[in-house]
Tab-separated table of N, CA and C in Angstrom:
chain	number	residue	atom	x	y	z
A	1	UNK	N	-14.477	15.599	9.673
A	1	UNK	CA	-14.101	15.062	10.958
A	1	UNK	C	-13.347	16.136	11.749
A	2	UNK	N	-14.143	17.094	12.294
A	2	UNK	CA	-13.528	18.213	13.056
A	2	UNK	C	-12.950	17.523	14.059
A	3	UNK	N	-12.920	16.542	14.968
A	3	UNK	CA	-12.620	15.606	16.233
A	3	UNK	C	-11.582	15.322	15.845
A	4	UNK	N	-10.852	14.873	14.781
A	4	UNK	CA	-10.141	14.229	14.439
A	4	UNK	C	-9.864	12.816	15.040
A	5	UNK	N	-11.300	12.025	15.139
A	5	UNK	CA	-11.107	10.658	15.921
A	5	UNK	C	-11.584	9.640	14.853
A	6	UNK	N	-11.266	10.036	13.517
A	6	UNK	CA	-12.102	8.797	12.359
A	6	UNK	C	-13.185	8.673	11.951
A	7	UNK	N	-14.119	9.944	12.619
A	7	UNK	CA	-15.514	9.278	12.371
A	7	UNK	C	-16.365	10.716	12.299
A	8	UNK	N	-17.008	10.586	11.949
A	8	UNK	CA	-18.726	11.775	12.160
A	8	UNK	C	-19.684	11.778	12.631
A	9	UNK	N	-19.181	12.259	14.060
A	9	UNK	CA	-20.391	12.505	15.024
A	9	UNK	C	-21.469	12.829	14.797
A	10	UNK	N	-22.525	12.422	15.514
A	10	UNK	CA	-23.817	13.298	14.929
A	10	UNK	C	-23.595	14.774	14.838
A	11	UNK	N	-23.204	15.516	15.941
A	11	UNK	CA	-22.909	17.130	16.193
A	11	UNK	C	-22.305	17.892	14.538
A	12	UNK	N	-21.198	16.378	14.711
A	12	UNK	CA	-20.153	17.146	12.767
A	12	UNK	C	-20.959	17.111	12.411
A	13	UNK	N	-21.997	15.985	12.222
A	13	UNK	CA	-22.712	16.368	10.765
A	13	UNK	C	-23.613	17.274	10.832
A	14	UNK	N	-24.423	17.381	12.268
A	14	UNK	CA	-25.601	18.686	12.233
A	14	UNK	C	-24.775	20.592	11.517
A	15	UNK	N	-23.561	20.039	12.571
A	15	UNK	CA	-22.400	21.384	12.102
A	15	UNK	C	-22.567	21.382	10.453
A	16	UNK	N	-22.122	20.909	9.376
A	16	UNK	CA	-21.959	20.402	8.343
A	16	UNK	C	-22.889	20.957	7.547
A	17	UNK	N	-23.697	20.517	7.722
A	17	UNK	CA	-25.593	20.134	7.463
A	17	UNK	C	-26.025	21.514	7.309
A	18	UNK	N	-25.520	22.361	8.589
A	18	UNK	CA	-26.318	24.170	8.757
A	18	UNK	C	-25.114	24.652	7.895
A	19	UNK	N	-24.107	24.970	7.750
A	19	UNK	CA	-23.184	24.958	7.143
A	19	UNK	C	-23.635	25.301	5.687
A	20	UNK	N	-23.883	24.165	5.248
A	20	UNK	CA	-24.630	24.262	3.773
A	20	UNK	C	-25.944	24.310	3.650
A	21	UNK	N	-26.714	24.542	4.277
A	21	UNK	CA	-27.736	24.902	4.517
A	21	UNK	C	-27.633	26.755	4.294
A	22	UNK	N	-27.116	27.243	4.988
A	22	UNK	CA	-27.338	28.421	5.407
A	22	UNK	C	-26.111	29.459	4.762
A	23	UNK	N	-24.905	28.873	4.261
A	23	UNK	CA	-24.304	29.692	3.809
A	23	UNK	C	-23.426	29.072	2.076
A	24	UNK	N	-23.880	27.779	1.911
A	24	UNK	CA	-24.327	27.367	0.926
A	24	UNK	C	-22.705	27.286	0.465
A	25	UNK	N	-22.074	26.305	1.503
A	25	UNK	CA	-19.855	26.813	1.511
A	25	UNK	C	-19.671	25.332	1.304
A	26	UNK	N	-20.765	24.253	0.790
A	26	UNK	CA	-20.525	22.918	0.240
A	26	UNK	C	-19.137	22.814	-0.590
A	27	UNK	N	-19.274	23.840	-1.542
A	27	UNK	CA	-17.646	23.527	-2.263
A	27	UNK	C	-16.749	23.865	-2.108
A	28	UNK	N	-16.640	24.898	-0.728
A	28	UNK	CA	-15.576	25.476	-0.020
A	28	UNK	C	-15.250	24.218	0.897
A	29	UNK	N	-15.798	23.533	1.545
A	29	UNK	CA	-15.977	22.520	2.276
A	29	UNK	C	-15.251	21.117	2.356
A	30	UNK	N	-15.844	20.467	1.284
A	30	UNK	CA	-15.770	19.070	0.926
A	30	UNK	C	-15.074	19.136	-0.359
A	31	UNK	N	-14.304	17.999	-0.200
A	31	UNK	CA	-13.331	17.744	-1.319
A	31	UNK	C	-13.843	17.314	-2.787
A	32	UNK	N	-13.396	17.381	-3.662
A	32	UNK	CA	-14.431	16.513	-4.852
A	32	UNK	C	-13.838	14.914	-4.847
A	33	UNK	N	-14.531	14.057	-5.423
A	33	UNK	CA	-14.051	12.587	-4.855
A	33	UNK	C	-12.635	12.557	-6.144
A	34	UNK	N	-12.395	13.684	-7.347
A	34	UNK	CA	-11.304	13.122	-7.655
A	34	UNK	C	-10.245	13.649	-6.904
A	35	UNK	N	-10.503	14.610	-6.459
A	35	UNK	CA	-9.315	14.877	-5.908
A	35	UNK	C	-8.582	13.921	-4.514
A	36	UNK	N	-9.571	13.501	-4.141
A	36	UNK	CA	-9.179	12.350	-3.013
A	36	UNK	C	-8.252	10.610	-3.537
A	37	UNK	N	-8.895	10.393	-4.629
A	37	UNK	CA	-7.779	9.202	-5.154
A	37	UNK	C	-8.796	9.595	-6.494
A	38	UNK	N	-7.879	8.524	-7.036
A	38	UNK	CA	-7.764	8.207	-8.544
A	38	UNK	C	-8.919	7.791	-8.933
A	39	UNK	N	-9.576	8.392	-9.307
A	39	UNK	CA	-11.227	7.903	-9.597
A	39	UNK	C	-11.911	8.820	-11.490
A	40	UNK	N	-11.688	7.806	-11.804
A	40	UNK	CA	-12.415	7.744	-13.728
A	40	UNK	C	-14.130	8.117	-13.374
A	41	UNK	N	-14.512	9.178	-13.819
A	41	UNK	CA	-15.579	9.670	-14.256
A	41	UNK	C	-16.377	9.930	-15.692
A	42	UNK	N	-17.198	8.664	-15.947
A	42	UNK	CA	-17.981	8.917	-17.034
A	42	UNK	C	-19.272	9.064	-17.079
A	43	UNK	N	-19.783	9.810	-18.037
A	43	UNK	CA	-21.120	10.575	-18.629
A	43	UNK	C	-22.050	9.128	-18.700
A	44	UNK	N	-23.973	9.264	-18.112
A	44	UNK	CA	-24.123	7.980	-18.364
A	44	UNK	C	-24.294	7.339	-19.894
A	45	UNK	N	-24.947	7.191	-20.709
A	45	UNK	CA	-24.773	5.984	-21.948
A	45	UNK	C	-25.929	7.305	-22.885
A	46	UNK	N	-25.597	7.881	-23.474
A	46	UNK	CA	-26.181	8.893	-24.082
A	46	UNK	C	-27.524	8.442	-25.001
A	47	UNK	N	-28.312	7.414	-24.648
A	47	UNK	CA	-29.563	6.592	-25.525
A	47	UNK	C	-30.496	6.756	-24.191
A	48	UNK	N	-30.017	6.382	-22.619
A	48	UNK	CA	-31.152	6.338	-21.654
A	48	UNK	C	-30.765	6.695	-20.136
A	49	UNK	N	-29.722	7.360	-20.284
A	49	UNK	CA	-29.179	8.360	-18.939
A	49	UNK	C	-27.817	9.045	-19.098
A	50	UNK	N	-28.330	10.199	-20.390
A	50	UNK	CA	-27.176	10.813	-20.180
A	50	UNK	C	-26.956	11.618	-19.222
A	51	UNK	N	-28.153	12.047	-18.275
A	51	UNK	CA	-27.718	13.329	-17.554
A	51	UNK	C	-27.312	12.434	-16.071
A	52	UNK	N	-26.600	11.410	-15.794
A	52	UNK	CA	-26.504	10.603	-14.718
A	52	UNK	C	-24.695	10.318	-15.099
A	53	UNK	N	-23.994	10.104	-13.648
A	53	UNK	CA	-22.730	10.161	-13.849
A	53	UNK	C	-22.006	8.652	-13.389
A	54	UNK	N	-20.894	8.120	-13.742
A	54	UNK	CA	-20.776	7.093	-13.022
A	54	UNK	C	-19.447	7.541	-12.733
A	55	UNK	N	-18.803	6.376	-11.808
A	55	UNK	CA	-17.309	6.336	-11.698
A	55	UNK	C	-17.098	4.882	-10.921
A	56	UNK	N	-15.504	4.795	-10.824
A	56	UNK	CA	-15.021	3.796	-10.851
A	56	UNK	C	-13.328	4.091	-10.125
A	57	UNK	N	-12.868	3.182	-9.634
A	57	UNK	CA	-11.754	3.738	-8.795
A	57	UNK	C	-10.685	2.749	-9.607
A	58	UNK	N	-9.403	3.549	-9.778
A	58	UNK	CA	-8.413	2.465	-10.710
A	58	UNK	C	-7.882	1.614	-9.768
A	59	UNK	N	-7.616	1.764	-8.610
A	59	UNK	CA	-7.614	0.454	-7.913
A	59	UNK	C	-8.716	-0.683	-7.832
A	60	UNK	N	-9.803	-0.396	-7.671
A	60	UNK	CA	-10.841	-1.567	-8.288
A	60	UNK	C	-10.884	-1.985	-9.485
A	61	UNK	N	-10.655	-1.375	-11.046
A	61	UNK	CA	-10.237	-2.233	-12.027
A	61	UNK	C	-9.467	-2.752	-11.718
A	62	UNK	N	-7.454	-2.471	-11.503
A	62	UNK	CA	-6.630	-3.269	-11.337
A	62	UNK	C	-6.367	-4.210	-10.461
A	63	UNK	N	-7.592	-4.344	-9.340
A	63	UNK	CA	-8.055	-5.972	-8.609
A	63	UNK	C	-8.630	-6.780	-9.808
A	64	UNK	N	-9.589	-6.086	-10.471
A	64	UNK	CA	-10.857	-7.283	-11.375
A	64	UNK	C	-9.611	-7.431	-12.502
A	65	UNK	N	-8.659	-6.942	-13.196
A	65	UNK	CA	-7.867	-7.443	-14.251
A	65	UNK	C	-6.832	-8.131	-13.382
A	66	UNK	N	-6.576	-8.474	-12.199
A	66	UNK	CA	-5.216	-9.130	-11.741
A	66	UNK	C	-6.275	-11.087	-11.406
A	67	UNK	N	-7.575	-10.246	-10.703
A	67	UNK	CA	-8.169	-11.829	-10.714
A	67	UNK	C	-8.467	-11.972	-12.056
A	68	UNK	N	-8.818	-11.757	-12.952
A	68	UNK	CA	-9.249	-11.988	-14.166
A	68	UNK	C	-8.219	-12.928	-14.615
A	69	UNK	N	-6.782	-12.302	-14.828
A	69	UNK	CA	-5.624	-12.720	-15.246
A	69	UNK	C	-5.609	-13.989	-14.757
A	70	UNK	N	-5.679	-14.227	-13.415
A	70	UNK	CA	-5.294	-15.417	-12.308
A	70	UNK	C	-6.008	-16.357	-12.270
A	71	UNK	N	-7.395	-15.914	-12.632
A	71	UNK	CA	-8.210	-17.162	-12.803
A	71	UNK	C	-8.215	-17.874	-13.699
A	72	UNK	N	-8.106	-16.912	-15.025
A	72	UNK	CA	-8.238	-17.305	-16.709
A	72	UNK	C	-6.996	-17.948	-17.117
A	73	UNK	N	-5.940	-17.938	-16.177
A	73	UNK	CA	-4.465	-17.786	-17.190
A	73	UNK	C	-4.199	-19.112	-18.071
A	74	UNK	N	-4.752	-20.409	-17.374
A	74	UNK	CA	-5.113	-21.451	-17.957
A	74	UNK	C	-5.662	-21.842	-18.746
A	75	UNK	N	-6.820	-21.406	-19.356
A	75	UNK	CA	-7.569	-21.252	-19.577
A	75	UNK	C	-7.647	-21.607	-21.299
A	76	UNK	N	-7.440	-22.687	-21.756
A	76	UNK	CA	-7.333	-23.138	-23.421
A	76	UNK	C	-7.855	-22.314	-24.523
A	77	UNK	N	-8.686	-21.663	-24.230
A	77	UNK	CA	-8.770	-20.746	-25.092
A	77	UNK	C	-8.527	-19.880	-25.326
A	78	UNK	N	-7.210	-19.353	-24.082
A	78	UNK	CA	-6.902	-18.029	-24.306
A	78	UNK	C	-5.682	-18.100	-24.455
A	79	UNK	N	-5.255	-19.608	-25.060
A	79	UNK	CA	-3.839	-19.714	-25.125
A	79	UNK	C	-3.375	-19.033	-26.653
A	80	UNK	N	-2.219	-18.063	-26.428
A	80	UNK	CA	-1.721	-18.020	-27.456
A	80	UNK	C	-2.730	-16.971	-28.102
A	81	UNK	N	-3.581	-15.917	-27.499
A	81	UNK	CA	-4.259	-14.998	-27.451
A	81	UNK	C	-4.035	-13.975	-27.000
A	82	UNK	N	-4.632	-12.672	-27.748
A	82	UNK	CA	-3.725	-11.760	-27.197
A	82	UNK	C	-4.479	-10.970	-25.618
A	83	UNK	N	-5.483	-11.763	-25.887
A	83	UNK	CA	-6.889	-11.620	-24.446
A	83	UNK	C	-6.370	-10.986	-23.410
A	84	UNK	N	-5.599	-12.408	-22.727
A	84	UNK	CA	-5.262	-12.566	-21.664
A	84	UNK	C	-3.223	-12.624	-22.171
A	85	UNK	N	-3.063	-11.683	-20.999
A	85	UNK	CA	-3.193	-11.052	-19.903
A	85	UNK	C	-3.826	-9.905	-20.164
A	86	UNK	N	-4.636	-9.681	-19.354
A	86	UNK	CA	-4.928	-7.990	-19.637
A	86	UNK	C	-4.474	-7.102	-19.195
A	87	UNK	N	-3.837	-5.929	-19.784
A	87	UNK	CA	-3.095	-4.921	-19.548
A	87	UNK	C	-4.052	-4.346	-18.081
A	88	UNK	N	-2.831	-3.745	-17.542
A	88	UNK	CA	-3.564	-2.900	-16.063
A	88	UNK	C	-3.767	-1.344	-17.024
A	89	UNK	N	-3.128	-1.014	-17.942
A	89	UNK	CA	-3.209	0.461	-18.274
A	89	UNK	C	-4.351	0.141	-19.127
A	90	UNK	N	-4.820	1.664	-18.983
A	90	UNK	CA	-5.760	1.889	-20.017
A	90	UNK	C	-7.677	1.245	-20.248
A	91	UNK	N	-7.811	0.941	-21.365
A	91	UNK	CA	-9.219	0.274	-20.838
A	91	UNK	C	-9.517	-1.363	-21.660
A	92	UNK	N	-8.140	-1.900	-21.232
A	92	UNK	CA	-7.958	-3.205	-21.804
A	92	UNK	C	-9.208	-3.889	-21.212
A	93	UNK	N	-9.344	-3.926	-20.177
A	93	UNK	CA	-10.642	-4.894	-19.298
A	93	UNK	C	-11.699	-4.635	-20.447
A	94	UNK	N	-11.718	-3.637	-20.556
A	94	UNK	CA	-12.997	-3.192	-21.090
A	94	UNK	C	-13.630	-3.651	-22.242
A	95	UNK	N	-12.254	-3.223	-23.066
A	95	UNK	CA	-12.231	-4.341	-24.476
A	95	UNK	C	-12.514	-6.063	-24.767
A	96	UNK	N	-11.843	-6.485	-23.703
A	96	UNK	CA	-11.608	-7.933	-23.247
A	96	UNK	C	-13.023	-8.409	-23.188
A	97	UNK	N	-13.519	-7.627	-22.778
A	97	UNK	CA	-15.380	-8.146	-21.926
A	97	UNK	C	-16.267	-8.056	-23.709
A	98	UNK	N	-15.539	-7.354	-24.779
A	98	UNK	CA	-16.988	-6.837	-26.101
A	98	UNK	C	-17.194	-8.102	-26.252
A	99	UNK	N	-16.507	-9.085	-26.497
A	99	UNK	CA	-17.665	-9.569	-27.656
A	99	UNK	C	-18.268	-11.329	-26.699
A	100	UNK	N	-18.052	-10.979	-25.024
A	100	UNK	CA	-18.944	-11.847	-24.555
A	100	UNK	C	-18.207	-13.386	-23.886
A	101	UNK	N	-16.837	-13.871	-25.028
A	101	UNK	CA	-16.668	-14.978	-24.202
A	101	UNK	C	-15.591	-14.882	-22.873
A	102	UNK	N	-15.039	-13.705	-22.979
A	102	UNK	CA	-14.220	-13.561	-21.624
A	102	UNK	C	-15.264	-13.749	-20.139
A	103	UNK	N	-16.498	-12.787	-20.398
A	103	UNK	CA	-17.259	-13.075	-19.117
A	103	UNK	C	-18.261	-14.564	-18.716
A	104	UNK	N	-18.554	-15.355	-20.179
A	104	UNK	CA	-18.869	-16.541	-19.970
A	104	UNK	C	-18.160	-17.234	-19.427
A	105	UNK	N	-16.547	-17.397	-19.710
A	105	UNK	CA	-15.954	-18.172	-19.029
A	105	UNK	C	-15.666	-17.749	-17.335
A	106	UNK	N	-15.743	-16.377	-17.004
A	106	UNK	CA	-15.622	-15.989	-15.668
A	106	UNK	C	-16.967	-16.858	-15.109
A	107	UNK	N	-17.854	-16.666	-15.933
A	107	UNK	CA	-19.237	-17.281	-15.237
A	107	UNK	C	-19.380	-18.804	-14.988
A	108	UNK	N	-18.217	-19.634	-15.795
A	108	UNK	CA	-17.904	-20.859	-15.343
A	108	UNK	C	-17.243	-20.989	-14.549
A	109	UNK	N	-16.034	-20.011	-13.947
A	109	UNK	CA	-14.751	-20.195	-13.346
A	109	UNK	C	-15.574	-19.785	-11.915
A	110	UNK	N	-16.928	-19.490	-11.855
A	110	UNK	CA	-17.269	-19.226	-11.013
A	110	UNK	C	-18.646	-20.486	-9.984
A	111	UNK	N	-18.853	-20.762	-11.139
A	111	UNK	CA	-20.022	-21.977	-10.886
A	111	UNK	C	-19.367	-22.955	-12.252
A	112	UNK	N	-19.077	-23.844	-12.192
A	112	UNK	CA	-18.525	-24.785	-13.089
A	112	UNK	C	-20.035	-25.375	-13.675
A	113	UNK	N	-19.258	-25.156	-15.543
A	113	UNK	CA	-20.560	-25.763	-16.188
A	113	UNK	C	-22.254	-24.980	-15.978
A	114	UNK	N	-22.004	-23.948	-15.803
A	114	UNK	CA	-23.157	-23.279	-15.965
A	114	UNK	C	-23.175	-22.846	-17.585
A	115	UNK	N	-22.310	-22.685	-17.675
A	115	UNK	CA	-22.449	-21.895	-19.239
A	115	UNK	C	-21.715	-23.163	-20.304
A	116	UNK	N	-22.295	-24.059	-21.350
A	116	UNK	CA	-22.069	-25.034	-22.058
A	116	UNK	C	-21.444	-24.472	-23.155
A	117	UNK	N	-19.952	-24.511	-23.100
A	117	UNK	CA	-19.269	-23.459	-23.820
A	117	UNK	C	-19.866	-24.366	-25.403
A	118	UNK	N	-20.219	-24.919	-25.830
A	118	UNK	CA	-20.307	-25.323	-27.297
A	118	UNK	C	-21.301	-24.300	-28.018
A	119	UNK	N	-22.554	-23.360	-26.326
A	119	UNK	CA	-23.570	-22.689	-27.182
A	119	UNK	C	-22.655	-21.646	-27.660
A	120	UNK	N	-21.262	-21.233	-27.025
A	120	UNK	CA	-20.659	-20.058	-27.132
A	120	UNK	C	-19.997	-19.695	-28.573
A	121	UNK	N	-20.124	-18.280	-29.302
A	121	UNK	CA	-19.842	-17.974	-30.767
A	121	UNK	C	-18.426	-17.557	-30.329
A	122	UNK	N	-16.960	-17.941	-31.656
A	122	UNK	CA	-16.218	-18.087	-31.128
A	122	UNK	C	-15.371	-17.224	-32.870
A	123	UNK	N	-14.388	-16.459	-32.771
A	123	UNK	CA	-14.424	-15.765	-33.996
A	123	UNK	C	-14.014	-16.437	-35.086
A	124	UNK	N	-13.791	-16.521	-36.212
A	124	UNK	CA	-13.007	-17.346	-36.887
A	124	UNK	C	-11.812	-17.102	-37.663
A	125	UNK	N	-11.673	-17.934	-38.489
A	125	UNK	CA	-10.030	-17.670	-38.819
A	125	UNK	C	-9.138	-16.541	-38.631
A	126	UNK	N	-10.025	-15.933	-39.313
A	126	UNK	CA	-9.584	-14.305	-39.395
A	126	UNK	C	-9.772	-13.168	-38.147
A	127	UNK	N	-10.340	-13.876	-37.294
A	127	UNK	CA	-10.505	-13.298	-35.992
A	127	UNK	C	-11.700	-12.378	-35.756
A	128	UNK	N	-12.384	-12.289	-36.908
A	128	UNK	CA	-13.833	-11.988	-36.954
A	128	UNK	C	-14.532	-12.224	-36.131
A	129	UNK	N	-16.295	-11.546	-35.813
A	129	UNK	CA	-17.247	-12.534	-34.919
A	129	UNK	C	-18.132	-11.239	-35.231
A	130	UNK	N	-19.236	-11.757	-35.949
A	130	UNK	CA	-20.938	-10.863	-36.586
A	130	UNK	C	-20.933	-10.486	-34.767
A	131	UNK	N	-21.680	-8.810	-35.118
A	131	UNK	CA	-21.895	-8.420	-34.287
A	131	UNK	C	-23.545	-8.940	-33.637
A	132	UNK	N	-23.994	-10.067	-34.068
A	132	UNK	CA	-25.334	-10.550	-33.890
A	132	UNK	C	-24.698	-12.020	-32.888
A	133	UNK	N	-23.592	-12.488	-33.009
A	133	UNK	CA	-23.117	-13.545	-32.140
A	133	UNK	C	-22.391	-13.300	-31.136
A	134	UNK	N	-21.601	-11.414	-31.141
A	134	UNK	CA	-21.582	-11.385	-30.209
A	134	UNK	C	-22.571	-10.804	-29.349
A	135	UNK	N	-23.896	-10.546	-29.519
A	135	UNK	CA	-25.172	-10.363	-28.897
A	135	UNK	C	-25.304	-11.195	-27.896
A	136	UNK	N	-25.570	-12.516	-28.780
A	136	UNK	CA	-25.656	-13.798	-28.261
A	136	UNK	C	-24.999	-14.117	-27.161
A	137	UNK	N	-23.810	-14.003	-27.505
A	137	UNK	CA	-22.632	-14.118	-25.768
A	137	UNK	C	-22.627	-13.408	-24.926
A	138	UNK	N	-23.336	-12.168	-25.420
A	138	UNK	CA	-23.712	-11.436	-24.096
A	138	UNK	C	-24.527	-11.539	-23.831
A	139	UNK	N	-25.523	-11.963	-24.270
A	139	UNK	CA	-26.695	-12.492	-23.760
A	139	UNK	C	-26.332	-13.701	-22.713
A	140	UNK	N	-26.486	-14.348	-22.959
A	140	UNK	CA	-26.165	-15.951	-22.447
A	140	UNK	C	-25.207	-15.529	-21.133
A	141	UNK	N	-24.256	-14.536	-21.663
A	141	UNK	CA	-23.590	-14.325	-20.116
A	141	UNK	C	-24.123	-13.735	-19.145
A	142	UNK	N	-24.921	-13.119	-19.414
A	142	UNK	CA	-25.881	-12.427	-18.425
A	142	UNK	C	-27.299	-13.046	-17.927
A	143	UNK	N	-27.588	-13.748	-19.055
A	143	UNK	CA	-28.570	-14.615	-18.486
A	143	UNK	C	-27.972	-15.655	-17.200
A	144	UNK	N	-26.829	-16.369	-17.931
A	144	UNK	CA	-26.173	-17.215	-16.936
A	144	UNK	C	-25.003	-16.291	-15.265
A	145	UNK	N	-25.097	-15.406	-15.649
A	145	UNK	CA	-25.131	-14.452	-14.341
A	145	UNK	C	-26.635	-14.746	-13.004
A	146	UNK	N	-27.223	-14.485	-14.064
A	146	UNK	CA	-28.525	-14.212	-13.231
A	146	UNK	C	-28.880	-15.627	-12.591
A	147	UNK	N	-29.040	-17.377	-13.634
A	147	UNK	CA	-28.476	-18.546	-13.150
A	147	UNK	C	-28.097	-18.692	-11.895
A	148	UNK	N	-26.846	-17.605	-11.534
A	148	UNK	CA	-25.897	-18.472	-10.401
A	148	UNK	C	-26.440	-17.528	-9.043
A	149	UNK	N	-27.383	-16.509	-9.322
A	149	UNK	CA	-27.404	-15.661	-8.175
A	149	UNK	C	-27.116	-14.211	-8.170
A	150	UNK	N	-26.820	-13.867	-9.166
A	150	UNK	CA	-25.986	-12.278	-9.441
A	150	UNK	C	-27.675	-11.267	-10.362
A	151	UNK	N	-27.398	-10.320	-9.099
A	151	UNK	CA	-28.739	-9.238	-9.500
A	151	UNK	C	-27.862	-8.561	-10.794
A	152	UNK	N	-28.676	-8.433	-11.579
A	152	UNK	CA	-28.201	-8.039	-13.141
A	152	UNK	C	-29.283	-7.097	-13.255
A	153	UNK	N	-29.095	-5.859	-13.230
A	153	UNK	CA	-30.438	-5.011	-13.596
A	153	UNK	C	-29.770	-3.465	-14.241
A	154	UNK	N	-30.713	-3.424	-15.223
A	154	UNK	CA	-30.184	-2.551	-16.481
A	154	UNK	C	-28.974	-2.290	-16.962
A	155	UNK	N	-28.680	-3.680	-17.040
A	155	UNK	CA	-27.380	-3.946	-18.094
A	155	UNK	C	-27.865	-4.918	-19.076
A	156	UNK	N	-27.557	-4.891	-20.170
A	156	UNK	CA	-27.721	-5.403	-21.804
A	156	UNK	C	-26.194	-5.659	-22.413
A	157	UNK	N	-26.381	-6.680	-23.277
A	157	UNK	CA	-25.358	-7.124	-23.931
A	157	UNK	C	-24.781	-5.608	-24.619
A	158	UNK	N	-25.302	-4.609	-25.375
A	158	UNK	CA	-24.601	-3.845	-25.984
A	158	UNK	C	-24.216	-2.890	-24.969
A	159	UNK	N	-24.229	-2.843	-23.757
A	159	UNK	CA	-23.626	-1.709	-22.258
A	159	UNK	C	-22.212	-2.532	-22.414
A	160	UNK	N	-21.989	-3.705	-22.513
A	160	UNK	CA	-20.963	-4.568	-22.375
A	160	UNK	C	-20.007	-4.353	-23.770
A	161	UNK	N	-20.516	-4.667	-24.621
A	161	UNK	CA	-20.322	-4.194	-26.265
A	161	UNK	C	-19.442	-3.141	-26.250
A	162	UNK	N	-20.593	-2.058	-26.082
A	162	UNK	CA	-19.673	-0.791	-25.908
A	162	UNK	C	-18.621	-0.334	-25.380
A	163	UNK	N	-17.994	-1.403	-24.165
A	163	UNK	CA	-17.198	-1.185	-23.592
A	163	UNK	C	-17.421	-0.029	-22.120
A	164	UNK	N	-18.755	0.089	-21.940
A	164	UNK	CA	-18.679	0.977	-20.849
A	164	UNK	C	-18.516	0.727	-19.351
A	165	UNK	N	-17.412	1.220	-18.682
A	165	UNK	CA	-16.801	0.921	-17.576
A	165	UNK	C	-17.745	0.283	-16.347
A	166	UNK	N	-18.506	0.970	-16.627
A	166	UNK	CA	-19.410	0.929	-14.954
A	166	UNK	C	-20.135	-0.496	-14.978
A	167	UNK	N	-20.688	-0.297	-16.329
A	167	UNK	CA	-21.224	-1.604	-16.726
A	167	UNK	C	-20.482	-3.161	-16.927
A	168	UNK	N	-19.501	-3.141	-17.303
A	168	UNK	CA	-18.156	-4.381	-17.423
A	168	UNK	C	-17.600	-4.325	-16.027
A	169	UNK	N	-17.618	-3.622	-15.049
A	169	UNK	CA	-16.560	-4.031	-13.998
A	169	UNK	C	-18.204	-4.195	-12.980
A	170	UNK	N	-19.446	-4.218	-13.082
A	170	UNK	CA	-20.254	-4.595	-12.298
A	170	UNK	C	-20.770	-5.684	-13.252
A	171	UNK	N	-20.508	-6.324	-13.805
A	171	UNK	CA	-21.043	-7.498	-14.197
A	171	UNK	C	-19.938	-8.701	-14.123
A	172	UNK	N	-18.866	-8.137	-14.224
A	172	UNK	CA	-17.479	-9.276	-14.181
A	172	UNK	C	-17.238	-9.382	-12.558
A	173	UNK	N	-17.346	-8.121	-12.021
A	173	UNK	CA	-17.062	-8.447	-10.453
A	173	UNK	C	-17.950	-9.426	-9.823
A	174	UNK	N	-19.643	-9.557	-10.092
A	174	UNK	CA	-20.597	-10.250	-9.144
A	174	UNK	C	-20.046	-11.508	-9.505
């Protein structure tokens, strides 16, 4: 914004455009996006796009863990769990989302009774849960995503599993 009026004229950008075009000063230029705010950069999922990058801004997790918190806090099954609240540091969200029933219940708190929590696998005594049931809950949560209206495309229960960012904060946000 050579103008300094907020915006990019067509002219800035033709300026811009020959700029790197012709003397090739792109990284002399433009900032990198971490250096502008706080922004987490990960490698994509090393099975079917590793050479692809994602990111994520820590102010947009710490919106999706403050509604998360706010919606769920009631929430009987997370009483007396160490679930909820979810920490703002670190990659608590992330964890919260493996094994499937945190985002089923977002998917009720969002359309009531879409998701019949009795199909839902739930750990037991010992706080266990086969990694084949939590398949299941991620399944079902994503199926029942798709249910209420939410484009779900190339995400799988084990993107969620794994805990990978890009994938858990675009499936909990829709």
């Amino acid at each position: 914004d050579s103008y300094k009026d907020g915006s990019i004229s067509f002219d800035e950008f033709c300026k811009i455009l020959n700029q790197v075009k012709t003397k090739n000063t792109f990284k002399d230029n433009i900032k990198p996006i971490e250096e502008t705010k706080k922004v987490h950069m990960k490698q994509g999922h090393e099975k079917s796009s590793a050479w692809t990058t994602h990111s994520y801004a820590e102010e947009e997790k710490l919106a999706f863990v403050d509604w998360i918190n706010f919606r769920l806090e009631k929430d009987e099954y997370f009483n007396g769990k160490t679930v909820l609240p979810i920490a703002e540091e670190g990659d608590s969200l992330f964890k919260a989302l493996h094994d499937g029933i945190l985002l089923n219940k977002l998917v009720n708190d969002s359309v009531a009774d879409t998701v019949d929590e009795r199909a839902l696998n739930y750990p037991d005594a010992a706080g266990k849960l086969h990694v084949m049931r939590i398949q299941e809950n991620q399944t079902l949560a994503l199926n029942s995503c798709v249910a209420i209206g939410c484009n779900v495309v190339n995400i799988d229960g084990t993107n969620l599993m794994d805990g990978l960012p890009i994938f858990a904060l675009d499936s909990s946000g829709r």
